[in-house]
Short mmCIF file of C-alpha atoms and ligand atoms in Angstrom, two decimals:
data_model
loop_
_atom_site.label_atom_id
_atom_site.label_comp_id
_atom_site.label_asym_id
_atom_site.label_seq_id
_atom_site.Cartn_x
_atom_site.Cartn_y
_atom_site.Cartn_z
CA UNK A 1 168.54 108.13 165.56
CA UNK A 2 168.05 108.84 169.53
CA UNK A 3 168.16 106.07 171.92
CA UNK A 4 165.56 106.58 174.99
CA UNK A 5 165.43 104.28 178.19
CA UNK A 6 162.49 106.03 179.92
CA UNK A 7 158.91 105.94 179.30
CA UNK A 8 157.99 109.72 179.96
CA UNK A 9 160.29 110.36 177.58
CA UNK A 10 159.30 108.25 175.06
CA UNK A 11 156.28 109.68 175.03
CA UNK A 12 157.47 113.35 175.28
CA UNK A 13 159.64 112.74 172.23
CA UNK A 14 156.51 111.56 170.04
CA UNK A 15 153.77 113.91 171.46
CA UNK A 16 156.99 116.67 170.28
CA UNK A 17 157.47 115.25 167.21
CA UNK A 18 153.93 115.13 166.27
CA UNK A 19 153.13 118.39 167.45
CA UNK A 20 155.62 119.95 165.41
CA UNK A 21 154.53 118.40 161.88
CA UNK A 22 151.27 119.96 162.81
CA UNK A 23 152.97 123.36 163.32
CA UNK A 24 155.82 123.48 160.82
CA UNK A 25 154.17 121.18 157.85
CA UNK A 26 150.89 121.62 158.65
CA UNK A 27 149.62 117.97 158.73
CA UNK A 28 149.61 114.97 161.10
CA UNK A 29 152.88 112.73 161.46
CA UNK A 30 152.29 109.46 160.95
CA UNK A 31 154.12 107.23 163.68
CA UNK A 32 154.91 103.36 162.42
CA UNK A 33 156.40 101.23 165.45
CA UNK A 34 157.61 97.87 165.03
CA UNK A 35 158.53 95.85 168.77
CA UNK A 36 161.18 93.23 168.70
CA UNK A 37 163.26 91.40 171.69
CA UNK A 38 166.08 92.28 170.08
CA UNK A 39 168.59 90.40 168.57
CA UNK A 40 168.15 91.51 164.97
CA UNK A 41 168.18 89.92 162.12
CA UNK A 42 166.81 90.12 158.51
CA UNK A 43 163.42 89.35 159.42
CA UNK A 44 163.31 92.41 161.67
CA UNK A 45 164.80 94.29 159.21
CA UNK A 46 162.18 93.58 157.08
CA UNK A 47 159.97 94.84 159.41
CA UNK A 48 161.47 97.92 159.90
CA UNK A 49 161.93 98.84 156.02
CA UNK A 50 158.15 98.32 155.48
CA UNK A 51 157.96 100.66 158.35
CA UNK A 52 160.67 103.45 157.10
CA UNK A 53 158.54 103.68 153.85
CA UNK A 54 155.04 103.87 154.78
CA UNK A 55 155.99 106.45 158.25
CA UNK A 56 156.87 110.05 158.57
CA UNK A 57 158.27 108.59 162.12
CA UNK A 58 159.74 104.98 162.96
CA UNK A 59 159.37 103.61 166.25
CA UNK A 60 162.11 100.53 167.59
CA UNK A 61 161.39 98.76 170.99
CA UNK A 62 164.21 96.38 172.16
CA UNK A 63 162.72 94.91 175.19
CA UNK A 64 162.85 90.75 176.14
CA UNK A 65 159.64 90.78 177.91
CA UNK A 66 160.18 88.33 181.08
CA UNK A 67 156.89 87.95 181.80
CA UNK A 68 156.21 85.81 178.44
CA UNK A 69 158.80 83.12 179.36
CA UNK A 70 157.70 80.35 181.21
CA UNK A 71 159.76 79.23 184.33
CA UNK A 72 161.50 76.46 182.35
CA UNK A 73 161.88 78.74 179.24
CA UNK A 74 165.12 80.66 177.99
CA UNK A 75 164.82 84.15 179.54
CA UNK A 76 167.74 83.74 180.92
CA UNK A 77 169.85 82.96 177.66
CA UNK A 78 167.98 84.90 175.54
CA UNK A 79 170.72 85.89 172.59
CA UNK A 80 171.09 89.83 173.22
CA UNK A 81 173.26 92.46 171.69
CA UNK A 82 172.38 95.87 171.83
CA UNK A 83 175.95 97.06 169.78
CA UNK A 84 174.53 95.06 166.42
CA UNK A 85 170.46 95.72 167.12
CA UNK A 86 171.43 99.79 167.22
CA UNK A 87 174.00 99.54 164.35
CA UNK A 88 171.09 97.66 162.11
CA UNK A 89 168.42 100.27 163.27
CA UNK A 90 170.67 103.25 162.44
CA UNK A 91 171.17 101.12 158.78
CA UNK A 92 167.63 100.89 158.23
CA UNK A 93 166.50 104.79 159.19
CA UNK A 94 164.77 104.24 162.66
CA UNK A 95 163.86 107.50 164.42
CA UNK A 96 163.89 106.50 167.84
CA UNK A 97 164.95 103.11 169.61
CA UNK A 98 163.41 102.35 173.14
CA UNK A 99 165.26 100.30 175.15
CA UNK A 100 163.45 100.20 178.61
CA UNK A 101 165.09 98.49 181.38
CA UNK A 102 162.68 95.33 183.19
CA UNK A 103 162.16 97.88 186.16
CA UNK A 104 161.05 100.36 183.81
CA UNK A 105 158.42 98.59 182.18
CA UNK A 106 157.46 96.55 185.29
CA UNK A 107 158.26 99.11 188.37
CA UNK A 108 156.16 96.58 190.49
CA UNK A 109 154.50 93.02 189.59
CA UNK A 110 151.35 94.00 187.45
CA UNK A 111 148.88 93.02 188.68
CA UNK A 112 146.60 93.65 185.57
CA UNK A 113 147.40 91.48 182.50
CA UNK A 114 145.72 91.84 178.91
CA UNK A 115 144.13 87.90 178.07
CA UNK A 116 143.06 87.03 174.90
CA UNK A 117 140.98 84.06 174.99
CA UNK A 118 140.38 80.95 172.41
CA UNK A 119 142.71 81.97 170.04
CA UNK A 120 145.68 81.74 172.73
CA UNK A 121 144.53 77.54 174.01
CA UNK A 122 145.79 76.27 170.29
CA UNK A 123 149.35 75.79 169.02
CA UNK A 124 151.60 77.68 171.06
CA UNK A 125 149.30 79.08 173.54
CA UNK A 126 148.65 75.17 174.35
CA UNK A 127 151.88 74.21 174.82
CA UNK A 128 153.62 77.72 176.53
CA UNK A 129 150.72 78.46 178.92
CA UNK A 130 150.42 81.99 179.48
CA UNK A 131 152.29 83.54 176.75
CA UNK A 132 150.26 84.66 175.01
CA UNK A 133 148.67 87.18 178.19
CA UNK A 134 152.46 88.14 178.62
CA UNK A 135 153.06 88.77 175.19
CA UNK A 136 149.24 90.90 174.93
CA UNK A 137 150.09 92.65 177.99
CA UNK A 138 153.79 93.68 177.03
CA UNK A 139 152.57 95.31 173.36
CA UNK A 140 149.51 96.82 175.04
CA UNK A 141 151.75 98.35 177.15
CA UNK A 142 154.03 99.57 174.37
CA UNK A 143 150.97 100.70 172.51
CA UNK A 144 149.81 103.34 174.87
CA UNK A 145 153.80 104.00 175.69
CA UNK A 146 154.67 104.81 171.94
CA UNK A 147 151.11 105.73 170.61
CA UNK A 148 152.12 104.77 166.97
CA UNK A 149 149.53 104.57 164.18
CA UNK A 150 150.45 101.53 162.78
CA UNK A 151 152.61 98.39 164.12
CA UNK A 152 154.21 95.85 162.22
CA UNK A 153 154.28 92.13 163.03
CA UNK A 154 156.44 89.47 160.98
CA UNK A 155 153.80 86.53 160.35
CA UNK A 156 156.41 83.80 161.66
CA UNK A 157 154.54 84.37 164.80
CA UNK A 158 151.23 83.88 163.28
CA UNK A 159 149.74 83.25 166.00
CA UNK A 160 150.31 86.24 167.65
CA UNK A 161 149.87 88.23 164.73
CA UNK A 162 146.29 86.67 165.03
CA UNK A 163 145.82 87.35 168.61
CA UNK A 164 147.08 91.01 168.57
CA UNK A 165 144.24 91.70 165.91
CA UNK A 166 141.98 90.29 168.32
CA UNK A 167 143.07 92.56 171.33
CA UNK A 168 143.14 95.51 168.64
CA UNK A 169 139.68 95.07 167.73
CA UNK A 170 138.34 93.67 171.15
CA UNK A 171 140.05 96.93 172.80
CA UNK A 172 139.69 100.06 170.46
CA UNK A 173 143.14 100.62 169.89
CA UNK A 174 143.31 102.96 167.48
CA UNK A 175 146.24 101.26 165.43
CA UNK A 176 146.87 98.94 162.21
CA UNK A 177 147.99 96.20 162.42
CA UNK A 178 150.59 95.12 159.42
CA UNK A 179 151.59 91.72 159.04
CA UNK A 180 154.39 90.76 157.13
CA UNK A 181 155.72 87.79 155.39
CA UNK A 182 158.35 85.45 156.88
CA UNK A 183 161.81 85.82 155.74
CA UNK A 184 163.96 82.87 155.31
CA UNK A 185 167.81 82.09 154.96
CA UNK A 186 168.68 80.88 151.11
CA UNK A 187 168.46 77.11 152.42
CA UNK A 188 164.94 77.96 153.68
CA UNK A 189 165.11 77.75 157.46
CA UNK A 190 162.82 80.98 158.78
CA UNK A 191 164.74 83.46 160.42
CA UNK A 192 164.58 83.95 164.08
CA UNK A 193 166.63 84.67 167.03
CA UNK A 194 166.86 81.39 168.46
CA UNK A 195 168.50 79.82 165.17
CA UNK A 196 171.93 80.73 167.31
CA UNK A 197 171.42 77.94 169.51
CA UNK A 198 171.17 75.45 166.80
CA UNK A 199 174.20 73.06 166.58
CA UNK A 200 175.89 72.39 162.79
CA UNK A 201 173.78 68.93 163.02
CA UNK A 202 170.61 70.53 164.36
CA UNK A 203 170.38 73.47 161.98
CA UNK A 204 170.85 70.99 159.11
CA UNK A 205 168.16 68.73 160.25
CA UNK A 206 165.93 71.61 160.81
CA UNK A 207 165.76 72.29 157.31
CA UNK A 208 162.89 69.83 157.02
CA UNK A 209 160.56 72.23 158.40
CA UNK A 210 160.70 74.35 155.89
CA UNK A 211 160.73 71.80 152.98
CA UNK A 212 158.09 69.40 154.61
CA UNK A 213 156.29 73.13 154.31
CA UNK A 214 156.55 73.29 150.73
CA UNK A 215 156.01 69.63 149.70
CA UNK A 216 152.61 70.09 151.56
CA UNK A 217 151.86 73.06 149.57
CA UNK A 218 152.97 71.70 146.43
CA UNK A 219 150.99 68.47 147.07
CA UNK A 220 147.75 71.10 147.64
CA UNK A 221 148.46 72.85 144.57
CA UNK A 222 148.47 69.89 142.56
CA UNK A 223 146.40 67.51 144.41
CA UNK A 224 142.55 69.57 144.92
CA UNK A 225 141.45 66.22 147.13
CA UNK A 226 143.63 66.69 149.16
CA UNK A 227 142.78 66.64 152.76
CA UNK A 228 143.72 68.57 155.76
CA UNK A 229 144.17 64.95 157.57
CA UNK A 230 146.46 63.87 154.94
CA UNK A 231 148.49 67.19 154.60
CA UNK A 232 149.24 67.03 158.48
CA UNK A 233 150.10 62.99 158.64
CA UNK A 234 152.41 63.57 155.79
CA UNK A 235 153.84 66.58 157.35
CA UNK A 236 154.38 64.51 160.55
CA UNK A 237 155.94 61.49 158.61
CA UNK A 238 158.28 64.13 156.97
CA UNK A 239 159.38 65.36 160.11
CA UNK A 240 160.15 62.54 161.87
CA UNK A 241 162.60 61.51 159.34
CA UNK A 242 165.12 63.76 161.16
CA UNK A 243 166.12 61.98 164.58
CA UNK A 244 166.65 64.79 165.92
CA UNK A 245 163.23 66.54 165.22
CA UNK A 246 160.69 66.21 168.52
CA UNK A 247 157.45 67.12 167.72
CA UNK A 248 155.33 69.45 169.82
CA UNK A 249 152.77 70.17 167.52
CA UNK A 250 151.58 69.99 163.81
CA UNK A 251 148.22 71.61 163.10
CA UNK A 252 146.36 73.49 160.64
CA UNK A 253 143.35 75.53 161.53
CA UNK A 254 141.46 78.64 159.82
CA UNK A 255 143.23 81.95 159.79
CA UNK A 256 142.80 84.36 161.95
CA UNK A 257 140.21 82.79 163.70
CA UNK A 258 142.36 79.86 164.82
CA UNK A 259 139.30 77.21 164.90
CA UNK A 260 139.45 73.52 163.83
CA UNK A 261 139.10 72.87 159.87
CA UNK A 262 137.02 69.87 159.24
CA UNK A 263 140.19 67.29 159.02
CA UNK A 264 138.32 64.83 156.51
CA UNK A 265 137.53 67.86 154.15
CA UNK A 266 139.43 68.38 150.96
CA UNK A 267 141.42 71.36 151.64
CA UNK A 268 140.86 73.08 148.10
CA UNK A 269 136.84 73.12 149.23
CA UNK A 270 137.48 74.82 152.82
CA UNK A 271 136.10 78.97 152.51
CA UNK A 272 138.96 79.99 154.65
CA UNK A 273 142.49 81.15 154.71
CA UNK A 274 144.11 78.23 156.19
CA UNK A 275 147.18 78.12 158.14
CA UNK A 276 149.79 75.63 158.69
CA UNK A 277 151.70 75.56 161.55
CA UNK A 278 154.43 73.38 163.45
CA UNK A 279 156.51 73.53 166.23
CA UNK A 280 159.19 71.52 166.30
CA UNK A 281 162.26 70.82 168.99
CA UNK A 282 165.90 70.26 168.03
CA UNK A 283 167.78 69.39 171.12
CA UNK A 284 166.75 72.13 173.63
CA UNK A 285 165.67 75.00 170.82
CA UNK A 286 161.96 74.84 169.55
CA UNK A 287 161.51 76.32 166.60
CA UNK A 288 158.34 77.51 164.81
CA UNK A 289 157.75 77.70 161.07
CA UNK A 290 154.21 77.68 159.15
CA UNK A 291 152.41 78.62 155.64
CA UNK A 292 149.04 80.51 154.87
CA UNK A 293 146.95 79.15 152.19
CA UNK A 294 143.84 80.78 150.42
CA UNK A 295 140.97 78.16 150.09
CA UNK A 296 142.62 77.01 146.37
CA UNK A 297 146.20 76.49 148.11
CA UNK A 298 147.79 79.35 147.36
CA UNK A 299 150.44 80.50 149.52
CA UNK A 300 149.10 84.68 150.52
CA UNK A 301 152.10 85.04 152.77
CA UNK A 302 155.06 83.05 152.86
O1 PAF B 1 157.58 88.79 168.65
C1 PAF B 1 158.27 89.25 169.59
O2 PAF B 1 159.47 89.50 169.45
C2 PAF B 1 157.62 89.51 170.94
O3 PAF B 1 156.66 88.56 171.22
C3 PAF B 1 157.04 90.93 171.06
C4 PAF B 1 155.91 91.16 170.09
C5 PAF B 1 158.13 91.97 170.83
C6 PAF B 1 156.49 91.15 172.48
O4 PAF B 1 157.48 90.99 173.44
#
């Protein structure tokens, strides 16, 4: 596994490396690049396994993107350790790790931003205004920096799993897009980077989101009236059991196209894949945590 900090090399390395398939084996390399903020954890790791078995080459970016983070976000306290994130590439068979520094990736303010629009003004796009353009910007940068053929997303983030697609297919970038399912601890909380800052009280009292998850499933499954009105009240009610859950937002809309559902509608009779998503705060950490239905409540990626 190499380590690079610099974009021209970066892109030396993998123009190299694909050249000399070509010459030695005779047939294209195929380049699979998964982008994280580091701080690795099984979810990633996840990510990166799909990505050692369908790619000749396997592409790591550790990079927190600053421009992503709003001013009263947690750029600043971002959990980071490079040690562990290299240690759990090298265990999972990464090629390459790039770790570019902030002035490498932004040697002046850019002044050109990649902006998504519609599917960024719902759930977290509403509520972390202009994210979603630093978030766009950041991978389409990494996309023409690594060049990979296909990049893989974990679907915790659905959202931006959705909105990537979009710039994919809005912009011509020649790449695939994989998304992959969530991965959770045994008690069910989703994995993420931000579950460090959870006190012993607020990581216990988080666990509702993913059980308030699965009881609204469950009640789909079994329950074909169901409605998309009653799913989200119940989900709410569930929620607020825990005093010290905040709300910012419960919502379920079509997947990928992010639009309303009609909310009186029985969910079972909606021709869409439907997605589920909260975000929730416990004390000063908001967490995020959803499910994907087919139209006869069937979980497709959980
Ligand atoms: O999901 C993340 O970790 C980040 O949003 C990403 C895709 C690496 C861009 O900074």
């Amino acid at each position: 596994m190499i380590v690079i900090d610099k974009v021209t090399d970066l892109r030396q390395y993998v123009k190299q490396q694909r050249l000399s398939a070509v010459k030695t084996a005779g047939r294209e390399l195929s380049v699979g690049f998964v982008p994280t903020m580091g701080f690795l954890h099984d979810g990633h790791a996840s990510l990166l396994k799909q990505a050692r078995e369908q790619n000749d080459l396997v592409v790591l970016s550790i990079f927190v993107n600053p421009i992503q983070f709003g001013p009263n976000e947690d750029l600043d306290r971002y959990p980071r350790d490079e040690q562990r994130d290299l240690a759990l590439a090298a265990r999972e068979g990464v090629d390459v790790v790039f770790l570019p520094s902030v002035q490498e990736m932004y040697p002046q303010p850019t002044k050109t931003k990649i902006a998504v629009s519609e599917l960024t003004e719902e759930l977290c796009g509403a509520s972390r205004p202009g994210h979603f353009d630093g978030v766009t910007t950041v991978v389409g940068k990494l996309f023409h920096m690594v060049a990979p053929d296909t990049a893989y997303f974990g679907l915790k983030d659905a959202q931006q799993v959705a909105v990537i697609r979009q710039m994919v297919d809005d912009l011509n970038f020649d790449i695939k897009i994989v998304p992959c399912p969530i991965v959770r601890e045994s008690d069910g909380l989703a994995l993420s980077s931000r579950n460090v800052y959870l006190s012993e009280e607020e990581r216990e009292q988080a666990l509702i989101l993913s059980r308030s998850l699965r009881e609204a499933e469950d009640w789909i499954k079994s329950n074909p009236a169901v409605t998309t009105d009653e799913i989200r009240e119940s989900l709410i009610r569930n929620i607020k059991s825990q005093p010290l859950a905040v709300i910012d937002y419960v919502d379920i809309l079509a997947f990928p196209s992010l639009t309303p559902v009609h909310t009186d509608a029985a969910i079972n009779d909606l021709d869409v894949e439907i997605l589920i998503a909260l975000a929730v705060k416990f004390g000063t950490t908001r967490l995020i945590d959803n499910i994907l239905l087919t139209t006869k409540g069937v979980a497709t990626h959980v």
